[in-house]
mmCIF file of C-alpha atoms and ligand atoms in Angstrom:
data_model
loop_
_atom_site.group_PDB
_atom_site.id
_atom_site.type_symbol
_atom_site.label_atom_id
_atom_site.label_comp_id
_atom_site.label_asym_id
_atom_site.label_seq_id
_atom_site.Cartn_x
_atom_site.Cartn_y
_atom_site.Cartn_z
ATOM 1 C CA MET A 1 0.162 0.039 0.025
ATOM 2 C CA THR A 2 1.136 3.499 -0.720
ATOM 3 C CA THR A 3 -0.046 6.599 1.404
ATOM 4 C CA THR A 4 -1.080 9.705 -0.701
ATOM 5 C CA THR A 5 -0.009 13.034 0.978
ATOM 6 C CA ALA A 6 -2.634 15.237 1.332
ATOM 7 C CA THR A 7 -0.841 19.133 1.638
ATOM 8 C CA THR A 8 -2.446 21.984 3.298
ATOM 9 C CA PRO A 9 -3.472 24.177 0.248
ATOM 10 C CA THR A 10 -5.203 27.854 1.341
ATOM 11 C CA THR A 11 -7.926 26.884 -1.198
ATOM 12 C CA PRO A 12 -9.116 23.312 -2.147
ATOM 13 C CA SER A 13 -7.554 21.784 -4.626
ATOM 14 C CA GLY A 14 -8.756 22.961 -7.904
ATOM 15 C CA ASP A 15 -10.727 19.627 -8.966
ATOM 16 C CA VAL A 16 -12.972 19.792 -6.179
ATOM 17 C CA VAL A 17 -13.836 23.140 -6.784
ATOM 18 C CA ALA A 18 -14.132 22.798 -10.793
ATOM 19 C CA ARG A 19 -16.576 20.024 -10.187
ATOM 20 C CA ALA A 20 -19.115 21.899 -7.846
ATOM 21 C CA ALA A 21 -18.808 24.998 -10.643
ATOM 22 C CA ALA A 22 -19.380 22.266 -13.248
ATOM 23 C CA GLY A 23 -22.287 20.710 -11.450
ATOM 24 C CA PHE A 24 -23.914 24.057 -10.827
ATOM 25 C CA ARG A 25 -23.446 25.139 -14.731
ATOM 26 C CA GLN A 26 -25.019 21.678 -15.855
ATOM 27 C CA ARG A 27 -27.894 21.532 -13.356
ATOM 28 C CA TYR A 28 -28.832 25.559 -13.571
ATOM 29 C CA GLY A 29 -27.790 26.432 -17.056
ATOM 30 C CA ALA A 30 -25.887 29.763 -15.167
ATOM 31 C CA GLU A 31 -22.963 30.686 -13.654
ATOM 32 C CA PRO A 32 -22.958 30.706 -9.420
ATOM 33 C CA ALA A 33 -22.791 33.986 -7.759
ATOM 34 C CA GLY A 34 -19.584 32.055 -5.473
ATOM 35 C CA ARG A 35 -18.072 28.871 -4.140
ATOM 36 C CA TRP A 36 -17.741 27.997 -0.171
ATOM 37 C CA ALA A 37 -15.630 25.367 1.062
ATOM 38 C CA ALA A 38 -15.437 23.551 4.285
ATOM 39 C CA PRO A 39 -13.196 21.115 5.621
ATOM 40 C CA GLY A 40 -13.816 17.507 7.394
ATOM 41 C CA ARG A 41 -12.087 17.189 10.199
ATOM 42 C CA VAL A 42 -9.629 14.612 12.856
ATOM 43 C CA ASN A 43 -9.824 15.158 16.538
ATOM 44 C CA LEU A 44 -6.157 14.631 17.663
ATOM 45 C CA ILE A 45 -7.492 13.860 21.206
ATOM 46 C CA GLY A 46 -10.660 14.451 23.332
ATOM 47 C CA GLU A 47 -13.788 11.878 21.924
ATOM 48 C CA HIS A 48 -16.949 11.702 23.738
ATOM 49 C CA THR A 49 -16.051 15.124 25.921
ATOM 50 C CA ASP A 50 -17.737 17.196 23.969
ATOM 51 C CA TYR A 51 -21.186 16.644 24.968
ATOM 52 C CA ASN A 52 -19.743 16.398 28.674
ATOM 53 C CA ASP A 53 -18.897 20.329 28.597
ATOM 54 C CA GLY A 54 -15.396 19.088 28.450
ATOM 55 C CA PHE A 55 -12.056 19.568 26.057
ATOM 56 C CA VAL A 56 -11.740 18.283 22.709
ATOM 57 C CA LEU A 57 -8.627 19.096 20.275
ATOM 58 C CA PRO A 58 -9.593 18.645 16.530
ATOM 59 C CA PHE A 59 -8.106 20.031 13.927
ATOM 60 C CA ALA A 60 -9.640 20.528 10.171
ATOM 61 C CA LEU A 61 -7.981 17.995 6.924
ATOM 62 C CA PRO A 62 -7.295 19.752 3.521
ATOM 63 C CA LEU A 63 -10.230 17.642 2.419
ATOM 64 C CA ARG A 64 -13.129 19.865 1.654
ATOM 65 C CA THR A 65 -16.622 20.222 0.637
ATOM 66 C CA VAL A 66 -17.710 22.877 -1.606
ATOM 67 C CA VAL A 67 -20.799 24.432 -2.324
ATOM 68 C CA ALA A 68 -21.598 26.679 -5.684
ATOM 69 C CA ALA A 69 -24.671 28.766 -5.463
ATOM 70 C CA ALA A 70 -26.583 31.229 -6.613
ATOM 71 C CA PRO A 71 -29.550 33.429 -4.925
ATOM 72 C CA ARG A 72 -33.010 32.919 -6.564
ATOM 73 C CA ASP A 73 -35.983 35.277 -6.502
ATOM 74 C CA ASP A 74 -38.456 33.350 -4.483
ATOM 75 C CA GLU A 75 -37.938 31.417 -0.734
ATOM 76 C CA ARG A 76 -37.528 28.199 -2.275
ATOM 77 C CA TRP A 77 -34.250 25.977 -2.206
ATOM 78 C CA THR A 78 -32.716 23.642 -4.898
ATOM 79 C CA VAL A 79 -29.696 21.390 -4.237
ATOM 80 C CA TRP A 80 -27.860 19.060 -5.879
ATOM 81 C CA SER A 81 -24.704 17.076 -5.133
ATOM 82 C CA GLU A 82 -22.350 14.509 -6.348
ATOM 83 C CA LEU A 83 -24.294 11.948 -4.178
ATOM 84 C CA SER A 84 -27.522 12.222 -5.953
ATOM 85 C CA ALA A 85 -28.264 11.684 -9.756
ATOM 86 C CA ASP A 86 -31.042 14.742 -9.196
ATOM 87 C CA PRO A 87 -31.498 18.077 -7.574
ATOM 88 C CA VAL A 88 -33.992 18.224 -4.178
ATOM 89 C CA GLU A 89 -35.920 21.286 -3.760
ATOM 90 C CA PHE A 90 -37.374 22.525 -0.705
ATOM 91 C CA GLY A 91 -39.904 25.252 0.724
ATOM 92 C CA PRO A 92 -40.335 27.189 3.768
ATOM 93 C CA ALA A 93 -42.946 24.481 4.541
ATOM 94 C CA ASP A 94 -40.618 21.546 4.641
ATOM 95 C CA VAL A 95 -37.926 23.196 6.592
ATOM 96 C CA ASP A 96 -40.096 24.390 9.241
ATOM 97 C CA GLU A 97 -41.046 20.858 9.679
ATOM 98 C CA PRO A 98 -38.062 18.703 10.689
ATOM 99 C CA GLY A 99 -37.957 15.366 9.476
ATOM 100 C CA ARG A 100 -39.774 16.510 5.901
ATOM 101 C CA VAL A 101 -36.320 16.730 4.381
ATOM 102 C CA THR A 102 -34.484 13.318 4.713
ATOM 103 C CA GLY A 103 -31.433 12.015 3.726
ATOM 104 C CA TRP A 104 -28.041 14.152 3.577
ATOM 105 C CA THR A 105 -30.292 16.652 1.947
ATOM 106 C CA ALA A 106 -31.788 17.119 5.544
ATOM 107 C CA TYR A 107 -27.927 18.908 6.797
ATOM 108 C CA VAL A 108 -28.803 21.664 3.944
ATOM 109 C CA ALA A 109 -32.297 21.972 5.231
ATOM 110 C CA GLY A 110 -31.401 21.751 8.938
ATOM 111 C CA VAL A 111 -28.963 25.195 8.110
ATOM 112 C CA VAL A 112 -32.084 26.831 6.464
ATOM 113 C CA TRP A 113 -34.247 25.871 9.461
ATOM 114 C CA ALA A 114 -31.582 26.943 12.281
ATOM 115 C CA LEU A 115 -30.917 30.596 10.561
ATOM 116 C CA ARG A 116 -34.843 30.669 10.527
ATOM 117 C CA ALA A 117 -35.306 29.407 13.786
ATOM 118 C CA ALA A 118 -32.575 32.477 14.555
ATOM 119 C CA GLY A 119 -34.806 35.085 13.333
ATOM 120 C CA HIS A 120 -32.556 35.665 9.780
ATOM 121 C CA ALA A 121 -34.540 36.086 6.384
ATOM 122 C CA VAL A 122 -32.453 33.244 4.698
ATOM 123 C CA PRO A 123 -32.403 33.746 1.015
ATOM 124 C CA GLY A 124 -33.445 31.081 -1.767
ATOM 125 C CA ALA A 125 -30.989 29.432 -3.385
ATOM 126 C CA ARG A 126 -29.608 26.907 -5.764
ATOM 127 C CA LEU A 127 -26.835 24.694 -4.360
ATOM 128 C CA ALA A 128 -24.312 22.487 -6.171
ATOM 129 C CA ILE A 129 -22.373 20.534 -3.871
ATOM 130 C CA ALA A 130 -19.179 18.376 -4.485
ATOM 131 C CA SER A 131 -16.954 16.582 -1.714
ATOM 132 C CA ASP A 132 -13.749 15.485 -1.647
ATOM 133 C CA VAL A 133 -14.403 14.228 2.427
ATOM 134 C CA PRO A 134 -15.164 10.552 2.158
ATOM 135 C CA VAL A 135 -19.247 9.695 3.596
ATOM 136 C CA GLY A 136 -19.115 7.435 6.420
ATOM 137 C CA SER A 137 -15.612 7.488 7.320
ATOM 138 C CA GLY A 138 -16.044 9.393 10.788
ATOM 139 C CA LEU A 139 -14.040 12.828 8.843
ATOM 140 C CA SER A 140 -17.123 15.097 9.385
ATOM 141 C CA SER A 141 -18.763 15.221 6.021
ATOM 142 C CA SER A 142 -21.833 16.373 7.295
ATOM 143 C CA ALA A 143 -20.436 19.113 9.390
ATOM 144 C CA ALA A 144 -18.258 20.042 6.026
ATOM 145 C CA ILE A 145 -21.530 20.307 4.527
ATOM 146 C CA GLU A 146 -23.534 22.257 6.933
ATOM 147 C CA ALA A 147 -20.504 24.609 7.364
ATOM 148 C CA ALA A 148 -19.715 25.530 3.493
ATOM 149 C CA VAL A 149 -23.902 25.538 3.115
ATOM 150 C CA LEU A 150 -23.942 28.094 6.431
ATOM 151 C CA ALA A 151 -21.487 30.254 4.879
ATOM 152 C CA ALA A 152 -22.977 30.864 1.266
ATOM 153 C CA LEU A 153 -26.448 31.661 2.385
ATOM 154 C CA VAL A 154 -25.133 34.252 5.039
ATOM 155 C CA ASP A 155 -23.062 35.707 2.432
ATOM 156 C CA LEU A 156 -25.778 35.317 -0.174
ATOM 157 C CA GLY A 157 -28.421 37.003 2.182
ATOM 158 C CA GLY A 158 -25.622 39.559 3.672
ATOM 159 C CA LEU A 159 -26.957 37.969 7.143
ATOM 160 C CA ASP A 160 -25.661 39.724 10.115
ATOM 161 C CA LEU A 161 -24.004 36.605 11.839
ATOM 162 C CA PRO A 162 -21.037 36.520 13.155
ATOM 163 C CA ALA A 163 -18.547 33.358 12.791
ATOM 164 C CA ASP A 164 -18.070 32.957 16.079
ATOM 165 C CA ARG A 165 -21.813 32.154 16.299
ATOM 166 C CA TRP A 166 -22.150 29.656 13.559
ATOM 167 C CA PRO A 167 -20.937 26.410 15.718
ATOM 168 C CA ARG A 168 -23.944 26.362 17.705
ATOM 169 C CA LEU A 169 -26.221 27.105 14.968
ATOM 170 C CA ALA A 170 -24.760 24.082 12.639
ATOM 171 C CA GLN A 171 -24.800 22.383 15.782
ATOM 172 C CA ARG A 172 -28.573 22.843 16.126
ATOM 173 C CA ALA A 173 -29.290 21.950 12.643
ATOM 174 C CA GLU A 174 -27.525 18.308 13.219
ATOM 175 C CA ASN A 175 -29.388 17.897 16.733
ATOM 176 C CA GLU A 176 -32.850 19.332 16.047
ATOM 177 C CA TYR A 177 -33.613 19.099 12.394
ATOM 178 C CA VAL A 178 -31.334 16.076 11.045
ATOM 179 C CA GLY A 179 -32.037 14.460 14.695
ATOM 180 C CA ALA A 180 -28.228 13.699 15.625
ATOM 181 C CA PRO A 181 -27.570 13.971 19.324
ATOM 182 C CA THR A 182 -23.653 15.573 18.476
ATOM 183 C CA GLY A 183 -21.849 17.939 20.627
ATOM 184 C CA ILE A 184 -20.368 21.291 19.296
ATOM 185 C CA MET A 185 -16.921 19.751 18.244
ATOM 186 C CA ASP A 186 -17.250 18.383 14.197
ATOM 187 C CA GLN A 187 -18.755 21.840 13.957
ATOM 188 C CA SER A 188 -16.198 24.172 15.649
ATOM 189 C CA ALA A 189 -13.258 22.364 14.325
ATOM 190 C CA VAL A 190 -14.447 22.824 10.707
ATOM 191 C CA ILE A 191 -15.146 26.578 11.094
ATOM 192 C CA ARG A 192 -12.677 27.465 12.833
ATOM 193 C CA GLY A 193 -9.792 25.679 12.161
ATOM 194 C CA ARG A 194 -6.279 27.312 11.273
ATOM 195 C CA PRO A 195 -3.612 25.699 9.152
ATOM 196 C CA GLY A 196 -0.733 24.523 11.027
ATOM 197 C CA HIS A 197 -2.715 24.315 14.474
ATOM 198 C CA ALA A 198 -4.876 22.330 16.675
ATOM 199 C CA LEU A 199 -8.190 23.740 17.910
ATOM 200 C CA PHE A 200 -8.662 23.380 21.722
ATOM 201 C CA LEU A 201 -12.021 24.102 22.670
ATOM 202 C CA ASP A 202 -13.270 24.299 25.644
ATOM 203 C CA CYS A 203 -16.988 22.939 24.717
ATOM 204 C CA ARG A 204 -18.621 24.816 28.229
ATOM 205 C CA THR A 205 -17.580 27.918 27.970
ATOM 206 C CA GLU A 206 -16.820 27.821 23.889
ATOM 207 C CA GLU A 207 -13.255 29.570 24.492
ATOM 208 C CA ILE A 208 -11.017 28.660 22.037
ATOM 209 C CA GLU A 209 -6.867 28.722 21.836
ATOM 210 C CA GLN A 210 -5.058 27.750 18.699
ATOM 211 C CA ILE A 211 -2.323 25.702 19.657
ATOM 212 C CA PRO A 212 0.835 25.356 16.594
ATOM 213 C CA PHE A 213 0.788 21.463 15.516
ATOM 214 C CA ASP A 214 3.610 21.919 13.034
ATOM 215 C CA LEU A 215 4.508 18.042 12.226
ATOM 216 C CA ASP A 216 6.498 19.187 9.388
ATOM 217 C CA ALA A 217 8.940 21.338 11.640
ATOM 218 C CA ALA A 218 8.819 18.024 13.916
ATOM 219 C CA GLY A 219 9.633 15.764 10.989
ATOM 220 C CA LEU A 220 6.506 13.879 11.696
ATOM 221 C CA ALA A 221 3.899 12.481 10.060
ATOM 222 C CA MET A 222 -0.181 12.146 11.197
ATOM 223 C CA LEU A 223 -1.046 9.294 9.325
ATOM 224 C CA VAL A 224 -5.162 8.923 9.157
ATOM 225 C CA ILE A 225 -6.028 5.164 8.345
ATOM 226 C CA ASP A 226 -9.486 4.447 7.380
ATOM 227 C CA SER A 227 -10.564 1.487 8.922
ATOM 228 C CA ARG A 228 -13.693 0.465 5.896
ATOM 229 C CA ALA A 229 -15.334 -0.852 9.125
ATOM 230 C CA PRO A 230 -19.242 -0.574 8.193
ATOM 231 C CA HIS A 231 -20.593 1.680 11.257
ATOM 232 C CA ARG A 232 -22.533 -0.892 12.711
ATOM 233 C CA HIS A 233 -25.369 0.824 14.849
ATOM 234 C CA ALA A 234 -23.034 4.155 15.339
ATOM 235 C CA ASP A 235 -26.429 6.396 16.062
ATOM 236 C CA GLY A 236 -28.475 4.115 18.680
ATOM 237 C CA GLU A 237 -24.809 3.830 20.395
ATOM 238 C CA TYR A 238 -24.015 7.491 20.075
ATOM 239 C CA ALA A 239 -27.117 8.523 21.983
ATOM 240 C CA SER A 240 -26.938 5.488 24.475
ATOM 241 C CA ARG A 241 -23.794 6.605 25.460
ATOM 242 C CA ARG A 242 -24.540 10.358 25.869
ATOM 243 C CA LYS A 243 -27.317 8.872 27.880
ATOM 244 C CA SER A 244 -25.609 7.064 30.354
ATOM 245 C CA CYS A 245 -23.166 9.822 30.978
ATOM 246 C CA GLU A 246 -25.973 12.324 31.436
ATOM 247 C CA ARG A 247 -27.535 10.032 33.725
ATOM 248 C CA ALA A 248 -23.743 9.401 35.851
ATOM 249 C CA ALA A 249 -23.632 13.233 36.102
ATOM 250 C CA ALA A 250 -27.240 13.391 37.852
ATOM 251 C CA ARG A 251 -26.483 10.481 40.228
ATOM 252 C CA LEU A 252 -23.052 12.630 40.919
ATOM 253 C CA GLY A 253 -24.735 15.714 41.564
ATOM 254 C CA VAL A 254 -22.523 17.708 38.897
ATOM 255 C CA PRO A 255 -23.715 19.788 35.976
ATOM 256 C CA ALA A 256 -21.522 17.517 33.931
ATOM 257 C CA LEU A 257 -18.985 15.097 33.964
ATOM 258 C CA ARG A 258 -16.825 17.817 33.448
ATOM 259 C CA ASP A 259 -17.143 18.910 36.782
ATOM 260 C CA VAL A 260 -15.655 15.293 37.643
ATOM 261 C CA PRO A 261 -12.138 16.855 38.567
ATOM 262 C CA ALA A 262 -9.397 14.207 37.844
ATOM 263 C CA ASP A 263 -8.208 13.611 41.200
ATOM 264 C CA GLY A 264 -11.658 13.245 42.356
ATOM 265 C CA LEU A 265 -12.327 10.400 39.939
ATOM 266 C CA ASP A 266 -11.836 7.646 42.431
ATOM 267 C CA ALA A 267 -14.090 9.170 44.883
ATOM 268 C CA ALA A 268 -16.688 9.715 41.939
ATOM 269 C CA LEU A 269 -16.822 6.334 41.206
ATOM 270 C CA ALA A 270 -17.450 5.074 44.504
ATOM 271 C CA ARG A 271 -20.208 6.609 44.551
ATOM 272 C CA LEU A 272 -21.624 4.990 41.487
ATOM 273 C CA ASP A 273 -23.425 1.289 41.874
ATOM 274 C CA ASP A 274 -22.682 -0.526 38.520
ATOM 275 C CA ASP A 275 -19.848 -1.274 36.748
ATOM 276 C CA GLU A 276 -20.458 -0.228 32.962
ATOM 277 C CA THR A 277 -21.360 3.299 34.514
ATOM 278 C CA ARG A 278 -18.154 3.928 36.194
ATOM 279 C CA ARG A 279 -15.986 2.593 33.032
ATOM 280 C CA ARG A 280 -18.235 5.265 31.496
ATOM 281 C CA VAL A 281 -17.491 7.930 33.607
ATOM 282 C CA ARG A 282 -13.762 7.109 33.744
ATOM 283 C CA HIS A 283 -13.314 7.495 30.225
ATOM 284 C CA VAL A 284 -14.743 10.728 30.142
ATOM 285 C CA VAL A 285 -12.659 12.186 33.024
ATOM 286 C CA THR A 286 -9.272 10.843 32.370
ATOM 287 C CA GLU A 287 -10.077 11.555 28.699
ATOM 288 C CA ASP A 288 -10.725 15.419 29.422
ATOM 289 C CA GLN A 289 -7.178 15.125 31.597
ATOM 290 C CA ARG A 290 -5.140 13.640 28.361
ATOM 291 C CA VAL A 291 -6.448 16.514 26.588
ATOM 292 C CA LEU A 292 -5.255 18.895 28.731
ATOM 293 C CA ASP A 293 -1.586 16.918 28.788
ATOM 294 C CA THR A 294 -1.051 17.136 25.103
ATOM 295 C CA VAL A 295 -2.353 20.881 25.330
ATOM 296 C CA ALA A 296 0.529 21.026 27.492
ATOM 297 C CA LEU A 297 2.761 19.035 25.774
ATOM 298 C CA LEU A 298 2.210 20.775 22.482
ATOM 299 C CA ARG A 299 2.791 24.224 24.106
ATOM 300 C CA ALA A 300 6.603 23.015 25.281
ATOM 301 C CA GLY A 301 6.973 21.763 21.576
ATOM 302 C CA ARG A 302 7.299 17.940 22.706
ATOM 303 C CA VAL A 303 4.962 16.528 19.683
ATOM 304 C CA ARG A 304 6.537 12.543 19.744
ATOM 305 C CA ALA A 305 5.814 12.568 23.671
ATOM 306 C CA LEU A 306 2.079 12.951 21.948
ATOM 307 C CA GLY A 307 2.160 9.322 21.431
ATOM 308 C CA PRO A 308 1.825 7.197 24.851
ATOM 309 C CA LEU A 309 -1.516 9.892 25.354
ATOM 310 C CA LEU A 310 -3.067 8.750 22.494
ATOM 311 C CA THR A 311 -2.671 5.421 22.767
ATOM 312 C CA ALA A 312 -3.978 5.626 26.446
ATOM 313 C CA SER A 313 -7.310 7.622 24.676
ATOM 314 C CA HIS A 314 -7.347 4.842 22.596
ATOM 315 C CA ALA A 315 -7.168 2.041 25.449
ATOM 316 C CA SER A 316 -10.001 4.002 26.871
ATOM 317 C CA MET A 317 -12.543 4.158 24.184
ATOM 318 C CA ARG A 318 -11.895 0.343 24.021
ATOM 319 C CA ASP A 319 -11.983 -0.837 27.046
ATOM 320 C CA ASP A 320 -14.172 2.028 28.921
ATOM 321 C CA PHE A 321 -16.452 3.681 26.734
ATOM 322 C CA GLU A 322 -16.827 0.584 24.571
ATOM 323 C CA ILE A 323 -17.159 2.316 20.964
ATOM 324 C CA THR A 324 -14.013 0.871 18.872
ATOM 325 C CA VAL A 325 -14.880 -2.522 16.534
ATOM 326 C CA PRO A 326 -12.276 -5.323 15.785
ATOM 327 C CA GLU A 327 -10.561 -3.355 12.618
ATOM 328 C CA ILE A 328 -10.194 -0.163 14.315
ATOM 329 C CA ASP A 329 -8.196 -2.065 17.254
ATOM 330 C CA THR A 330 -6.471 -4.317 14.451
ATOM 331 C CA ALA A 331 -5.137 -0.867 13.054
ATOM 332 C CA VAL A 332 -4.052 0.718 16.193
ATOM 333 C CA GLU A 333 -2.177 -2.270 17.150
ATOM 334 C CA ALA A 334 -0.815 -2.693 13.930
ATOM 335 C CA ALA A 335 0.155 0.997 13.525
ATOM 336 C CA LEU A 336 2.418 0.804 17.074
ATOM 337 C CA ALA A 337 3.748 -2.824 16.198
ATOM 338 C CA ALA A 338 5.068 -0.967 13.145
ATOM 339 C CA GLY A 339 6.697 1.931 15.252
ATOM 340 C CA ALA A 340 4.269 4.676 15.714
ATOM 341 C CA TYR A 341 4.599 6.819 18.502
ATOM 342 C CA GLY A 342 0.628 6.522 19.143
ATOM 343 C CA ALA A 343 -2.209 5.704 17.670
ATOM 344 C CA ARG A 344 -6.161 6.095 18.465
ATOM 345 C CA MET A 345 -9.416 5.799 16.983
ATOM 346 C CA THR A 346 -10.632 9.428 16.407
ATOM 347 C CA GLY A 347 -14.297 10.638 15.934
ATOM 348 C CA GLY A 348 -17.626 9.108 17.527
ATOM 349 C CA GLY A 349 -16.807 5.332 16.988
ATOM 350 C CA PHE A 350 -18.024 1.804 15.771
ATOM 351 C CA GLY A 351 -15.739 2.475 12.801
ATOM 352 C CA GLY A 352 -14.091 5.354 11.194
ATOM 353 C CA CYS A 353 -11.029 6.042 10.982
ATOM 354 C CA VAL A 354 -7.373 5.804 13.135
ATOM 355 C CA LEU A 355 -4.832 8.366 13.685
ATOM 356 C CA ALA A 356 -0.746 7.666 14.031
ATOM 357 C CA LEU A 357 1.552 9.485 14.804
ATOM 358 C CA VAL A 358 4.782 8.364 12.985
ATOM 359 C CA GLU A 359 8.340 9.575 12.058
ATOM 360 C CA ALA A 360 7.599 10.869 8.378
ATOM 361 C CA PRO A 361 9.825 8.729 6.343
ATOM 362 C CA THR A 362 8.461 5.475 7.806
ATOM 363 C CA ALA A 363 4.302 6.535 7.254
ATOM 364 C CA ASP A 364 4.281 4.138 4.068
ATOM 365 C CA ALA A 365 6.036 1.509 6.121
ATOM 366 C CA VAL A 366 3.300 1.947 8.758
ATOM 367 C CA ALA A 367 0.083 1.822 6.381
ATOM 368 C CA ALA A 368 1.473 -1.298 4.709
ATOM 369 C CA ALA A 369 1.892 -2.788 8.198
ATOM 370 C CA VAL A 370 -1.668 -1.875 9.100
ATOM 371 C CA ALA A 371 -2.876 -3.275 5.691
ATOM 372 C CA SER A 372 -1.037 -6.798 5.945
ATOM 373 C CA ALA A 373 -2.587 -7.159 9.438
ATOM 374 C CA TYR A 374 -5.928 -6.501 7.883
ATOM 375 C CA ALA A 375 -5.540 -9.140 5.036
ATOM 376 C CA GLU A 376 -4.200 -11.835 7.544
ATOM 377 C CA ARG A 377 -7.816 -11.208 9.596
ATOM 378 C CA GLY A 378 -9.567 -11.081 5.989
ATOM 379 C CA PHE A 379 -10.831 -7.498 6.589
ATOM 380 C CA ALA A 380 -11.538 -5.477 3.644
ATOM 381 C CA ALA A 381 -8.282 -3.670 2.795
ATOM 382 C CA PRO A 382 -8.101 -0.258 4.758
ATOM 383 C CA GLY A 383 -7.290 3.391 3.235
ATOM 384 C CA ALA A 384 -4.292 5.395 4.681
ATOM 385 C CA VAL A 385 -2.892 9.133 3.852
ATOM 386 C CA THR A 386 -1.218 11.765 5.829
ATOM 387 C CA VAL A 387 -2.393 14.771 6.433
ATOM 388 C CA LEU A 388 -1.573 18.486 8.132
ATOM 389 C CA PRO A 389 -4.143 20.997 10.165
ATOM 390 C CA ALA A 390 -5.699 23.230 7.385
ATOM 391 C CA GLY A 391 -8.309 26.122 7.467
ATOM 392 C CA GLY A 392 -11.635 26.380 8.386
ATOM 393 C CA VAL A 393 -14.197 27.363 6.066
ATOM 394 C CA THR A 394 -14.249 29.795 3.774
ATOM 395 C CA ARG A 395 -15.398 31.921 0.764
ATOM 396 C CA VAL A 396 -13.032 30.585 -2.519
ATOM 397 C CA ASP A 397 -14.293 33.241 -4.836
HETATM 398 C C1 LIG B 401 -19.011 12.755 16.898
HETATM 399 C C2 LIG B 401 -19.956 14.150 17.534
HETATM 400 F F1 LIG B 401 -20.497 14.249 15.845
HETATM 401 C C3 LIG B 401 -18.973 14.844 17.760
HETATM 402 O O1 LIG B 401 -19.797 15.825 18.726
HETATM 403 C C4 LIG B 401 -18.350 13.990 18.949
HETATM 404 O O2 LIG B 401 -19.009 13.918 20.465
HETATM 405 C C5 LIG B 401 -17.466 12.966 18.423
HETATM 406 O O3 LIG B 401 -18.444 11.995 18.152
HETATM 407 C C6 LIG B 401 -16.746 11.952 19.614
HETATM 408 O O4 LIG B 401 -15.527 12.752 20.295
HETATM 409 O O5 LIG B 401 -17.956 13.034 15.840
#
């Protein structure tokens, strides 16, 4: 297996931008008024901590979703994407009743809904969407669509909505229109990401700090391995993890698990009466601490020293939060055995991608070791790419 290296463009690769514009011309017989691009993301560390009011450290990817758009003079929205043969059209009545627009188009309708719910006069529009963010790989293709559509509609309508309010609005679209009870991490990463930095986000206060994360300068690479594992029951399991955390916080008498300090963990666990809940709580509390420790190491320029924290995060997701699958664990073990400093699943779990921090010249060999471990176990071949932190949503032209 060879890895392909995605670099950090200031704008997305010409290809996906051109595809969005070509799709627009072909579907609507006109030129778009503009193009807006939003990235996918990976999370360096801090998994299932966002909806517990905790800390996360994601970064935006150089893989992007591009929306070519133009206003129309009625209050309707027509959306075409590479994912579907025919455009889908919807109006205010569909938008105002969550559930009427379904499938991937619901992310677009959800953004229109959230803007309207916040009192904005959303312009009718024609949109064409092209994407290099793979769907179903846990790289937040949905947040990328939300962010790119949001940016397009804000610009086309001249809406008064500062970008620091976009993540909550896009999250509302996903939670309340699409019906996925996710946290604020993905939308924050794809909107606020900055090239060469990881985004340290306090999910309670929404305070952010851009933490320099210069892998190139350190001679390192971040390998993103696509496990190609089918997402098994991912939605229901995600929701059930979230509920357990909320129940545990209520039992402990705190607003959220973020309020259980790491040095108070044992005392908190002693107050819980079932082992499963204890393990869920232990994951969240120790994971918050690992985010803080990772930030401290990055601030000190000790990037190689992140390895054990990444691997400990994986063990916690596997043993305590129980959100990994055999393909994912195999990829982590094989990457570590091939010399990665650390490796962990990234994202919501039950499939998706693994991150491995490696010396740059070893990236291909580590990817090959993962591929051969997969072949031995009879799993479908994994994908692999090295990435650098890229920028968040932007207008292309
Ligand atoms: C998914 C969710 F969308 C995020 O909000 C976050 O909870 C993540 O899973 C787990 O850390 O990506």
